[in-house]
Amino acid sequence: MNRAHEKTHFWHDTTLDNLELLHATYVTHSFAPHTHEGYAIGVVTTGAERFAYRRANYVALAGDVVIINPAEVHTGQAHTKQGWTYRMLYPDAEQLRRVATQMIGDEDAYPFFPAAVIHDPDTAQQIIGLHKQLEMGMDSLSAEVLWHTMLTALISRHADEQRPLTSPMPRAENRLVQQALSYLHDNYAAAIRLQDLADTVALSPFHFLRLFKAELGLPPHTYLTQLRIHRAKALLNAGQPIAAVAQQVGFTDQSHLSRHFKRIVGVPPGEYQADIR
């Protein structure tokens, strides 16, 4: 089996707040370390996926549920040469917060899932069933009922009520790193240098680099690249031309965007945009 057997299908469901979904088979593709702005929830349906997450290594086998919390660094690749197929949902954090609020009454808590790989056949079948029906197309009421039912089961069974997330955004315990994050988010399209970041927090480049990576698990240039990719996805969703998107988010040209986009999203930007439109 080789790259020719890889296939992806991205789409958005407008009934469910423009929920992004993915049905994909990967064999040789390897995801670079990255984060999601919302949750990543899915089920491996065939094969096995290996990934690093929260300073540990995991293998998700066929039938396993995979959950990645917002802003958490992770990777992804095949565990065997046969690759893996999975069905993924990428809800924004507000969608899960609203359901959790209805369940426990805390309006400021976002569910935190301590386990990245879960063996729960009932929940797995709920996710797969919903995903398949959304892929084929279904009426709004049915979609909303199945979506709410699945999230309620997922949160009640697997979220840690004692450790909710207070924010889905990346937050650093160190105030200097948080200050640097704010600078990156405000200036992501600019040509930022390491010295610029170090100057914002009055540290040497050497000390700043060590502090940033220790706090977030990514060096600043990798964090900036994925931030640009997040912004690029939003612009591609809006139908903007790829070359214009590359310029708007700070890449030198379209090929530069395409190279990084595929490593993080799993497909080139043109294929992603064609899928979701």
PDB file of C-alpha atoms in Angstrom:
ATOM      1  CA  MET A   1       0.000   0.000   0.000  1.00  0.00           C
ATOM      2  CA  ASN A   2       1.376   3.436  -0.867  1.00  0.00           C
ATOM      3  CA  ARG A   3       0.429   7.086  -1.144  1.00  0.00           C
ATOM      4  CA  ALA A   4      -1.810   6.305  -4.126  1.00  0.00           C
ATOM      5  CA  HIS A   5      -4.160   4.584  -1.678  1.00  0.00           C
ATOM      6  CA  GLU A   6      -4.469   7.654   0.516  1.00  0.00           C
ATOM      7  CA  LYS A   7      -7.736   9.562   0.291  1.00  0.00           C
ATOM      8  CA  THR A   8      -9.384  12.390   2.170  1.00  0.00           C
ATOM      9  CA  HIS A   9     -12.799  13.987   2.271  1.00  0.00           C
ATOM     10  CA  PHE A  10     -13.247  17.227   4.202  1.00  0.00           C
ATOM     11  CA  TRP A  11     -16.597  18.943   4.527  1.00  0.00           C
ATOM     12  CA  HIS A  12     -18.587  21.292   6.746  1.00  0.00           C
ATOM     13  CA  ASP A  13     -22.070  20.744   8.134  1.00  0.00           C
ATOM     14  CA  THR A  14     -23.911  24.059   8.292  1.00  0.00           C
ATOM     15  CA  THR A  15     -26.671  22.652  10.518  1.00  0.00           C
ATOM     16  CA  LEU A  16     -24.132  21.954  13.267  1.00  0.00           C
ATOM     17  CA  ASP A  17     -22.513  25.403  13.403  1.00  0.00           C
ATOM     18  CA  ASN A  18     -20.326  24.735  10.368  1.00  0.00           C
ATOM     19  CA  LEU A  19     -18.800  21.664  12.010  1.00  0.00           C
ATOM     20  CA  GLU A  20     -15.741  20.419  10.101  1.00  0.00           C
ATOM     21  CA  LEU A  21     -15.556  16.683   9.393  1.00  0.00           C
ATOM     22  CA  LEU A  22     -12.949  14.432   7.817  1.00  0.00           C
ATOM     23  CA  HIS A  23     -13.103  10.894   6.456  1.00  0.00           C
ATOM     24  CA  ALA A  24      -9.591   9.849   5.503  1.00  0.00           C
ATOM     25  CA  THR A  25      -7.170   7.037   4.848  1.00  0.00           C
ATOM     26  CA  TYR A  26      -3.469   7.726   5.386  1.00  0.00           C
ATOM     27  CA  VAL A  27      -0.576   5.388   4.707  1.00  0.00           C
ATOM     28  CA  THR A  28       2.695   7.276   4.400  1.00  0.00           C
ATOM     29  CA  HIS A  29       1.583  10.743   5.463  1.00  0.00           C
ATOM     30  CA  SER A  30       2.973  11.957   8.771  1.00  0.00           C
ATOM     31  CA  PHE A  31       1.390  14.922  10.543  1.00  0.00           C
ATOM     32  CA  ALA A  32       3.831  17.491  11.879  1.00  0.00           C
ATOM     33  CA  PRO A  33       3.432  18.515  15.532  1.00  0.00           C
ATOM     34  CA  HIS A  34       0.419  20.809  15.631  1.00  0.00           C
ATOM     35  CA  THR A  35      -2.650  21.849  17.603  1.00  0.00           C
ATOM     36  CA  HIS A  36      -6.328  22.451  16.888  1.00  0.00           C
ATOM     37  CA  GLU A  37      -8.213  25.544  17.959  1.00  0.00           C
ATOM     38  CA  GLY A  38     -11.128  23.311  18.977  1.00  0.00           C
ATOM     39  CA  TYR A  39     -11.501  19.630  19.807  1.00  0.00           C
ATOM     40  CA  ALA A  40     -10.562  16.686  17.570  1.00  0.00           C
ATOM     41  CA  ILE A  41     -12.902  13.727  18.136  1.00  0.00           C
ATOM     42  CA  GLY A  42     -13.040  10.577  16.049  1.00  0.00           C
ATOM     43  CA  VAL A  43     -12.816   6.841  15.628  1.00  0.00           C
ATOM     44  CA  VAL A  44     -10.206   4.716  13.869  1.00  0.00           C
ATOM     45  CA  THR A  45     -12.199   2.366  11.626  1.00  0.00           C
ATOM     46  CA  THR A  46      -9.379   0.300  10.094  1.00  0.00           C
ATOM     47  CA  GLY A  47      -5.649  -0.056  10.721  1.00  0.00           C
ATOM     48  CA  ALA A  48      -3.854   1.763  13.518  1.00  0.00           C
ATOM     49  CA  GLU A  49      -2.644   5.307  14.124  1.00  0.00           C
ATOM     50  CA  ARG A  50       0.368   6.226  16.250  1.00  0.00           C
ATOM     51  CA  PHE A  51       0.721   9.695  17.736  1.00  0.00           C
ATOM     52  CA  ALA A  52       2.537  11.693  20.380  1.00  0.00           C
ATOM     53  CA  TYR A  53       0.431  13.753  22.795  1.00  0.00           C
ATOM     54  CA  ARG A  54       0.904  15.258  26.260  1.00  0.00           C
ATOM     55  CA  ARG A  55       4.459  13.894  26.554  1.00  0.00           C
ATOM     56  CA  ALA A  56       3.413  10.305  25.822  1.00  0.00           C
ATOM     57  CA  ASN A  57       3.057   8.011  22.805  1.00  0.00           C
ATOM     58  CA  TYR A  58      -0.245   6.371  21.882  1.00  0.00           C
ATOM     59  CA  VAL A  59      -1.560   3.803  19.424  1.00  0.00           C
ATOM     60  CA  ALA A  60      -5.222   3.897  18.431  1.00  0.00           C
ATOM     61  CA  LEU A  61      -6.517   0.633  16.970  1.00  0.00           C
ATOM     62  CA  ALA A  62      -9.632   0.005  14.892  1.00  0.00           C
ATOM     63  CA  GLY A  63     -12.670   0.755  17.050  1.00  0.00           C
ATOM     64  CA  ASP A  64     -10.850   3.123  19.413  1.00  0.00           C
ATOM     65  CA  VAL A  65     -12.109   6.637  20.075  1.00  0.00           C
ATOM     66  CA  VAL A  66      -9.485   9.391  19.804  1.00  0.00           C
ATOM     67  CA  ILE A  67      -9.922  12.745  21.574  1.00  0.00           C
ATOM     68  CA  ILE A  68      -7.520  15.692  21.455  1.00  0.00           C
ATOM     69  CA  ASN A  69      -8.226  18.727  23.632  1.00  0.00           C
ATOM     70  CA  PRO A  70      -7.928  22.266  22.205  1.00  0.00           C
ATOM     71  CA  ALA A  71      -4.461  23.788  21.893  1.00  0.00           C
ATOM     72  CA  GLU A  72      -2.694  20.501  22.741  1.00  0.00           C
ATOM     73  CA  VAL A  73       0.337  19.578  20.638  1.00  0.00           C
ATOM     74  CA  HIS A  74       0.138  16.199  18.893  1.00  0.00           C
ATOM     75  CA  THR A  75       1.391  14.320  15.845  1.00  0.00           C
ATOM     76  CA  GLY A  76      -0.037  11.482  13.740  1.00  0.00           C
ATOM     77  CA  GLN A  77       1.215   8.680  11.514  1.00  0.00           C
ATOM     78  CA  ALA A  78       0.551   5.071  10.561  1.00  0.00           C
ATOM     79  CA  HIS A  79       1.452   2.445  13.143  1.00  0.00           C
ATOM     80  CA  THR A  80       1.853  -0.238  10.458  1.00  0.00           C
ATOM     81  CA  LYS A  81       2.584  -0.153   6.744  1.00  0.00           C
ATOM     82  CA  GLN A  82      -1.109  -0.713   6.018  1.00  0.00           C
ATOM     83  CA  GLY A  83      -1.956   2.768   7.303  1.00  0.00           C
ATOM     84  CA  TRP A  84      -5.210   3.740   8.981  1.00  0.00           C
ATOM     85  CA  THR A  85      -8.677   5.056   8.203  1.00  0.00           C
ATOM     86  CA  TYR A  86     -10.597   7.282  10.573  1.00  0.00           C
ATOM     87  CA  ARG A  87     -13.685   9.432  10.832  1.00  0.00           C
ATOM     88  CA  MET A  88     -12.989  12.746  12.580  1.00  0.00           C
ATOM     89  CA  LEU A  89     -15.083  15.655  13.832  1.00  0.00           C
ATOM     90  CA  TYR A  90     -13.557  19.036  14.680  1.00  0.00           C
ATOM     91  CA  PRO A  91     -16.075  20.977  16.800  1.00  0.00           C
ATOM     92  CA  ASP A  92     -15.122  24.378  18.098  1.00  0.00           C
ATOM     93  CA  ALA A  93     -14.790  24.648  21.841  1.00  0.00           C
ATOM     94  CA  GLU A  94     -18.008  26.634  22.249  1.00  0.00           C
ATOM     95  CA  GLN A  95     -20.076  23.729  20.950  1.00  0.00           C
ATOM     96  CA  LEU A  96     -18.864  21.461  23.745  1.00  0.00           C
ATOM     97  CA  ARG A  97     -19.037  24.225  26.336  1.00  0.00           C
ATOM     98  CA  ARG A  98     -22.732  24.767  25.576  1.00  0.00           C
ATOM     99  CA  VAL A  99     -23.534  21.076  26.004  1.00  0.00           C
ATOM    100  CA  ALA A 100     -21.461  20.843  29.190  1.00  0.00           C
ATOM    101  CA  THR A 101     -23.228  23.913  30.584  1.00  0.00           C
ATOM    102  CA  GLN A 102     -26.613  22.263  30.044  1.00  0.00           C
ATOM    103  CA  MET A 103     -25.337  19.160  31.832  1.00  0.00           C
ATOM    104  CA  ILE A 104     -23.526  20.614  34.863  1.00  0.00           C
ATOM    105  CA  GLY A 105     -24.524  24.288  34.925  1.00  0.00           C
ATOM    106  CA  ASP A 106     -21.015  25.785  34.763  1.00  0.00           C
ATOM    107  CA  GLU A 107     -21.074  28.390  31.995  1.00  0.00           C
ATOM    108  CA  ASP A 108     -17.313  28.966  32.010  1.00  0.00           C
ATOM    109  CA  ALA A 109     -16.082  25.369  31.810  1.00  0.00           C
ATOM    110  CA  TYR A 110     -14.887  23.586  28.700  1.00  0.00           C
ATOM    111  CA  PRO A 111     -14.776  19.774  28.964  1.00  0.00           C
ATOM    112  CA  PHE A 112     -11.332  18.277  29.520  1.00  0.00           C
ATOM    113  CA  PHE A 113     -10.757  14.717  28.322  1.00  0.00           C
ATOM    114  CA  PRO A 114      -7.803  13.139  30.176  1.00  0.00           C
ATOM    115  CA  ALA A 115      -7.576  10.039  27.955  1.00  0.00           C
ATOM    116  CA  ALA A 116      -6.445  10.418  24.352  1.00  0.00           C
ATOM    117  CA  VAL A 117      -7.418   6.868  23.320  1.00  0.00           C
ATOM    118  CA  ILE A 118     -10.613   5.329  24.658  1.00  0.00           C
ATOM    119  CA  HIS A 119     -12.006   1.850  24.104  1.00  0.00           C
ATOM    120  CA  ASP A 120     -15.756   2.434  24.323  1.00  0.00           C
ATOM    121  CA  PRO A 121     -17.673   0.514  21.624  1.00  0.00           C
ATOM    122  CA  ASP A 122     -20.991   2.250  22.346  1.00  0.00           C
ATOM    123  CA  THR A 123     -19.591   5.767  22.004  1.00  0.00           C
ATOM    124  CA  ALA A 124     -17.526   4.710  18.990  1.00  0.00           C
ATOM    125  CA  GLN A 125     -20.650   3.478  17.224  1.00  0.00           C
ATOM    126  CA  GLN A 126     -22.472   6.710  18.044  1.00  0.00           C
ATOM    127  CA  ILE A 127     -19.652   8.741  16.489  1.00  0.00           C
ATOM    128  CA  ILE A 128     -19.391   6.512  13.419  1.00  0.00           C
ATOM    129  CA  GLY A 129     -23.158   6.434  12.897  1.00  0.00           C
ATOM    130  CA  LEU A 130     -23.475  10.215  13.120  1.00  0.00           C
ATOM    131  CA  HIS A 131     -20.452  10.737  10.890  1.00  0.00           C
ATOM    132  CA  LYS A 132     -21.736   8.394   8.175  1.00  0.00           C
ATOM    133  CA  GLN A 133     -25.170   9.995   8.129  1.00  0.00           C
ATOM    134  CA  LEU A 134     -23.710  13.500   7.951  1.00  0.00           C
ATOM    135  CA  GLU A 135     -21.532  12.378   5.055  1.00  0.00           C
ATOM    136  CA  MET A 136     -24.574  11.057   3.182  1.00  0.00           C
ATOM    137  CA  GLY A 137     -26.751  14.021   4.164  1.00  0.00           C
ATOM    138  CA  MET A 138     -29.551  14.173   6.722  1.00  0.00           C
ATOM    139  CA  ASP A 139     -32.264  16.553   7.899  1.00  0.00           C
ATOM    140  CA  SER A 140     -31.422  19.252  10.420  1.00  0.00           C
ATOM    141  CA  LEU A 141     -33.478  17.930  13.332  1.00  0.00           C
ATOM    142  CA  SER A 142     -32.020  14.424  13.096  1.00  0.00           C
ATOM    143  CA  ALA A 143     -28.493  15.822  12.868  1.00  0.00           C
ATOM    144  CA  GLU A 144     -28.970  18.025  15.930  1.00  0.00           C
ATOM    145  CA  VAL A 145     -30.499  15.221  18.013  1.00  0.00           C
ATOM    146  CA  LEU A 146     -27.753  12.712  17.157  1.00  0.00           C
ATOM    147  CA  TRP A 147     -25.034  15.324  17.675  1.00  0.00           C
ATOM    148  CA  HIS A 148     -26.342  16.364  21.084  1.00  0.00           C
ATOM    149  CA  THR A 149     -26.857  12.733  22.145  1.00  0.00           C
ATOM    150  CA  MET A 150     -23.324  11.774  21.145  1.00  0.00           C
ATOM    151  CA  LEU A 151     -21.702  14.746  22.888  1.00  0.00           C
ATOM    152  CA  THR A 152     -23.722  14.179  26.047  1.00  0.00           C
ATOM    153  CA  ALA A 153     -22.569  10.559  26.218  1.00  0.00           C
ATOM    154  CA  LEU A 154     -18.963  11.498  25.466  1.00  0.00           C
ATOM    155  CA  ILE A 155     -18.820  14.207  28.119  1.00  0.00           C
ATOM    156  CA  SER A 156     -20.648  12.230  30.804  1.00  0.00           C
ATOM    157  CA  ARG A 157     -18.499   9.129  30.314  1.00  0.00           C
ATOM    158  CA  HIS A 158     -15.077  10.527  29.582  1.00  0.00           C
ATOM    159  CA  ALA A 159     -14.675  14.197  30.581  1.00  0.00           C
ATOM    160  CA  ASP A 160     -13.074  15.022  33.930  1.00  0.00           C
ATOM    161  CA  GLU A 161     -15.556  17.242  35.783  1.00  0.00           C
ATOM    162  CA  GLN A 162     -12.919  18.058  38.391  1.00  0.00           C
ATOM    163  CA  ARG A 163     -10.502  19.485  35.825  1.00  0.00           C
ATOM    164  CA  PRO A 164     -12.445  21.514  33.250  1.00  0.00           C
ATOM    165  CA  LEU A 165     -10.591  23.795  30.868  1.00  0.00           C
ATOM    166  CA  THR A 166     -11.025  27.459  31.745  1.00  0.00           C
ATOM    167  CA  SER A 167     -10.174  28.520  28.195  1.00  0.00           C
ATOM    168  CA  PRO A 168      -9.778  26.732  24.846  1.00  0.00           C
ATOM    169  CA  MET A 169      -7.033  29.154  23.845  1.00  0.00           C
ATOM    170  CA  PRO A 170      -3.354  28.317  24.379  1.00  0.00           C
ATOM    171  CA  ARG A 171      -2.335  29.778  27.700  1.00  0.00           C
ATOM    172  CA  ALA A 172       1.087  29.721  29.273  1.00  0.00           C
ATOM    173  CA  GLU A 173       1.599  29.644  33.014  1.00  0.00           C
ATOM    174  CA  ASN A 174       4.648  31.833  32.542  1.00  0.00           C
ATOM    175  CA  ARG A 175       3.526  35.430  31.996  1.00  0.00           C
ATOM    176  CA  LEU A 176       6.451  36.155  29.669  1.00  0.00           C
ATOM    177  CA  VAL A 177       5.490  33.316  27.339  1.00  0.00           C
ATOM    178  CA  GLN A 178       1.858  34.452  27.455  1.00  0.00           C
ATOM    179  CA  GLN A 179       3.018  37.923  26.483  1.00  0.00           C
ATOM    180  CA  ALA A 180       4.936  36.466  23.539  1.00  0.00           C
ATOM    181  CA  LEU A 181       1.860  34.466  22.488  1.00  0.00           C
ATOM    182  CA  SER A 182      -0.195  37.640  22.408  1.00  0.00           C
ATOM    183  CA  TYR A 183       2.446  39.256  20.218  1.00  0.00           C
ATOM    184  CA  LEU A 184       2.377  36.307  17.788  1.00  0.00           C
ATOM    185  CA  HIS A 185      -1.418  36.332  17.556  1.00  0.00           C
ATOM    186  CA  ASP A 186      -1.446  40.073  16.902  1.00  0.00           C
ATOM    187  CA  ASN A 187       1.354  40.008  14.315  1.00  0.00           C
ATOM    188  CA  TYR A 188       1.211  36.536  12.715  1.00  0.00           C
ATOM    189  CA  ALA A 189       1.323  37.901   9.150  1.00  0.00           C
ATOM    190  CA  ALA A 190       4.480  39.929   9.777  1.00  0.00           C
ATOM    191  CA  ALA A 191       8.072  38.824   9.240  1.00  0.00           C
ATOM    192  CA  ILE A 192       8.800  38.081  12.897  1.00  0.00           C
ATOM    193  CA  ARG A 193      12.339  37.388  14.057  1.00  0.00           C
ATOM    194  CA  LEU A 194      13.480  35.595  17.190  1.00  0.00           C
ATOM    195  CA  GLN A 195      15.045  38.818  18.444  1.00  0.00           C
ATOM    196  CA  ASP A 196      11.667  40.571  18.081  1.00  0.00           C
ATOM    197  CA  LEU A 197      10.003  38.017  20.348  1.00  0.00           C
ATOM    198  CA  ALA A 198      12.831  38.061  22.863  1.00  0.00           C
ATOM    199  CA  ASP A 199      12.700  41.854  22.980  1.00  0.00           C
ATOM    200  CA  THR A 200       8.976  41.845  23.802  1.00  0.00           C
ATOM    201  CA  VAL A 201       9.729  40.034  27.068  1.00  0.00           C
ATOM    202  CA  ALA A 202      13.210  41.464  27.743  1.00  0.00           C
ATOM    203  CA  LEU A 203      15.058  38.152  27.462  1.00  0.00           C
ATOM    204  CA  SER A 204      17.992  37.002  25.377  1.00  0.00           C
ATOM    205  CA  PRO A 205      17.011  34.909  22.326  1.00  0.00           C
ATOM    206  CA  PHE A 206      18.678  31.889  23.952  1.00  0.00           C
ATOM    207  CA  HIS A 207      16.694  32.117  27.185  1.00  0.00           C
ATOM    208  CA  PHE A 208      13.449  33.023  25.434  1.00  0.00           C
ATOM    209  CA  LEU A 209      13.677  30.022  23.087  1.00  0.00           C
ATOM    210  CA  ARG A 210      14.250  27.599  25.963  1.00  0.00           C
ATOM    211  CA  LEU A 211      11.400  29.086  27.988  1.00  0.00           C
ATOM    212  CA  PHE A 212       8.897  29.095  25.107  1.00  0.00           C
ATOM    213  CA  LYS A 213       9.549  25.507  24.051  1.00  0.00           C
ATOM    214  CA  ALA A 214       9.511  24.201  27.616  1.00  0.00           C
ATOM    215  CA  GLU A 215       6.161  25.889  28.241  1.00  0.00           C
ATOM    216  CA  LEU A 216       4.297  25.057  25.005  1.00  0.00           C
ATOM    217  CA  GLY A 217       6.065  22.015  23.586  1.00  0.00           C
ATOM    218  CA  LEU A 218       6.769  23.818  20.311  1.00  0.00           C
ATOM    219  CA  PRO A 219       9.467  26.283  19.275  1.00  0.00           C
ATOM    220  CA  PRO A 220       8.110  29.726  18.332  1.00  0.00           C
ATOM    221  CA  HIS A 221       8.586  29.319  14.567  1.00  0.00           C
ATOM    222  CA  THR A 222       6.534  26.104  14.578  1.00  0.00           C
ATOM    223  CA  TYR A 223       3.837  27.754  16.665  1.00  0.00           C
ATOM    224  CA  LEU A 224       3.740  30.696  14.245  1.00  0.00           C
ATOM    225  CA  THR A 225       3.457  28.381  11.237  1.00  0.00           C
ATOM    226  CA  GLN A 226       0.478  26.516  12.636  1.00  0.00           C
ATOM    227  CA  LEU A 227      -1.157  29.808  13.666  1.00  0.00           C
ATOM    228  CA  ARG A 228      -0.845  30.955  10.059  1.00  0.00           C
ATOM    229  CA  ILE A 229      -2.337  27.660   8.867  1.00  0.00           C
ATOM    230  CA  HIS A 230      -5.351  28.114  11.170  1.00  0.00           C
ATOM    231  CA  ARG A 231      -5.918  31.572   9.678  1.00  0.00           C
ATOM    232  CA  ALA A 232      -5.383  30.252   6.149  1.00  0.00           C
ATOM    233  CA  LYS A 233      -8.087  27.605   6.640  1.00  0.00           C
ATOM    234  CA  ALA A 234     -10.601  30.279   7.600  1.00  0.00           C
ATOM    235  CA  LEU A 235      -9.792  32.315   4.494  1.00  0.00           C
ATOM    236  CA  LEU A 236      -9.946  29.249   2.239  1.00  0.00           C
ATOM    237  CA  ASN A 237     -13.326  28.413   3.758  1.00  0.00           C
ATOM    238  CA  ALA A 238     -14.460  31.886   2.713  1.00  0.00           C
ATOM    239  CA  GLY A 239     -13.443  31.128  -0.880  1.00  0.00           C
ATOM    240  CA  GLN A 240     -10.402  33.367  -1.183  1.00  0.00           C
ATOM    241  CA  PRO A 241      -7.727  32.459  -3.789  1.00  0.00           C
ATOM    242  CA  ILE A 242      -4.839  30.402  -2.457  1.00  0.00           C
ATOM    243  CA  ALA A 243      -2.139  32.837  -3.591  1.00  0.00           C
ATOM    244  CA  ALA A 244      -3.919  35.724  -1.870  1.00  0.00           C
ATOM    245  CA  VAL A 245      -4.363  33.653   1.279  1.00  0.00           C
ATOM    246  CA  ALA A 246      -0.654  32.852   1.378  1.00  0.00           C
ATOM    247  CA  GLN A 247       0.205  36.539   1.255  1.00  0.00           C
ATOM    248  CA  GLN A 248      -2.414  37.556   3.823  1.00  0.00           C
ATOM    249  CA  VAL A 249      -1.237  35.111   6.488  1.00  0.00           C
ATOM    250  CA  GLY A 250       2.486  35.739   6.073  1.00  0.00           C
ATOM    251  CA  PHE A 251       3.841  32.992   3.803  1.00  0.00           C
ATOM    252  CA  THR A 252       6.309  34.019   1.119  1.00  0.00           C
ATOM    253  CA  ASP A 253       4.309  32.412  -1.688  1.00  0.00           C
ATOM    254  CA  GLN A 254       1.688  29.783  -2.515  1.00  0.00           C
ATOM    255  CA  SER A 255       4.160  26.888  -2.563  1.00  0.00           C
ATOM    256  CA  HIS A 256       5.381  27.837   0.915  1.00  0.00           C
ATOM    257  CA  LEU A 257       1.791  27.753   2.186  1.00  0.00           C
ATOM    258  CA  SER A 258       1.067  24.476   0.390  1.00  0.00           C
ATOM    259  CA  ARG A 259       4.056  22.685   1.882  1.00  0.00           C
ATOM    260  CA  HIS A 260       3.207  23.582   5.462  1.00  0.00           C
ATOM    261  CA  PHE A 261      -0.554  23.207   4.968  1.00  0.00           C
ATOM    262  CA  LYS A 262      -0.233  19.587   3.876  1.00  0.00           C
ATOM    263  CA  ARG A 263       2.060  18.674   6.788  1.00  0.00           C
ATOM    264  CA  ILE A 264      -0.466  20.023   9.306  1.00  0.00           C
ATOM    265  CA  VAL A 265      -3.887  19.530   7.667  1.00  0.00           C
ATOM    266  CA  GLY A 266      -3.100  16.399   5.660  1.00  0.00           C
ATOM    267  CA  VAL A 267      -3.964  17.704   2.181  1.00  0.00           C
ATOM    268  CA  PRO A 268      -2.778  20.602  -0.011  1.00  0.00           C
ATOM    269  CA  PRO A 269      -4.813  23.829   0.308  1.00  0.00           C
ATOM    270  CA  GLY A 270      -6.329  23.463  -3.165  1.00  0.00           C
ATOM    271  CA  GLU A 271      -7.683  20.017  -2.360  1.00  0.00           C
ATOM    272  CA  TYR A 272      -8.988  21.205   0.999  1.00  0.00           C
ATOM    273  CA  GLN A 273     -10.770  24.170  -0.559  1.00  0.00           C
ATOM    274  CA  ALA A 274     -12.267  22.056  -3.348  1.00  0.00           C
ATOM    275  CA  ASP A 275     -13.615  19.593  -0.776  1.00  0.00           C
ATOM    276  CA  ILE A 276     -15.319  22.080   1.508  1.00  0.00           C
ATOM    277  CA  ARG A 277     -16.927  24.306  -1.135  1.00  0.00           C
TER     278      ARG A 277
END
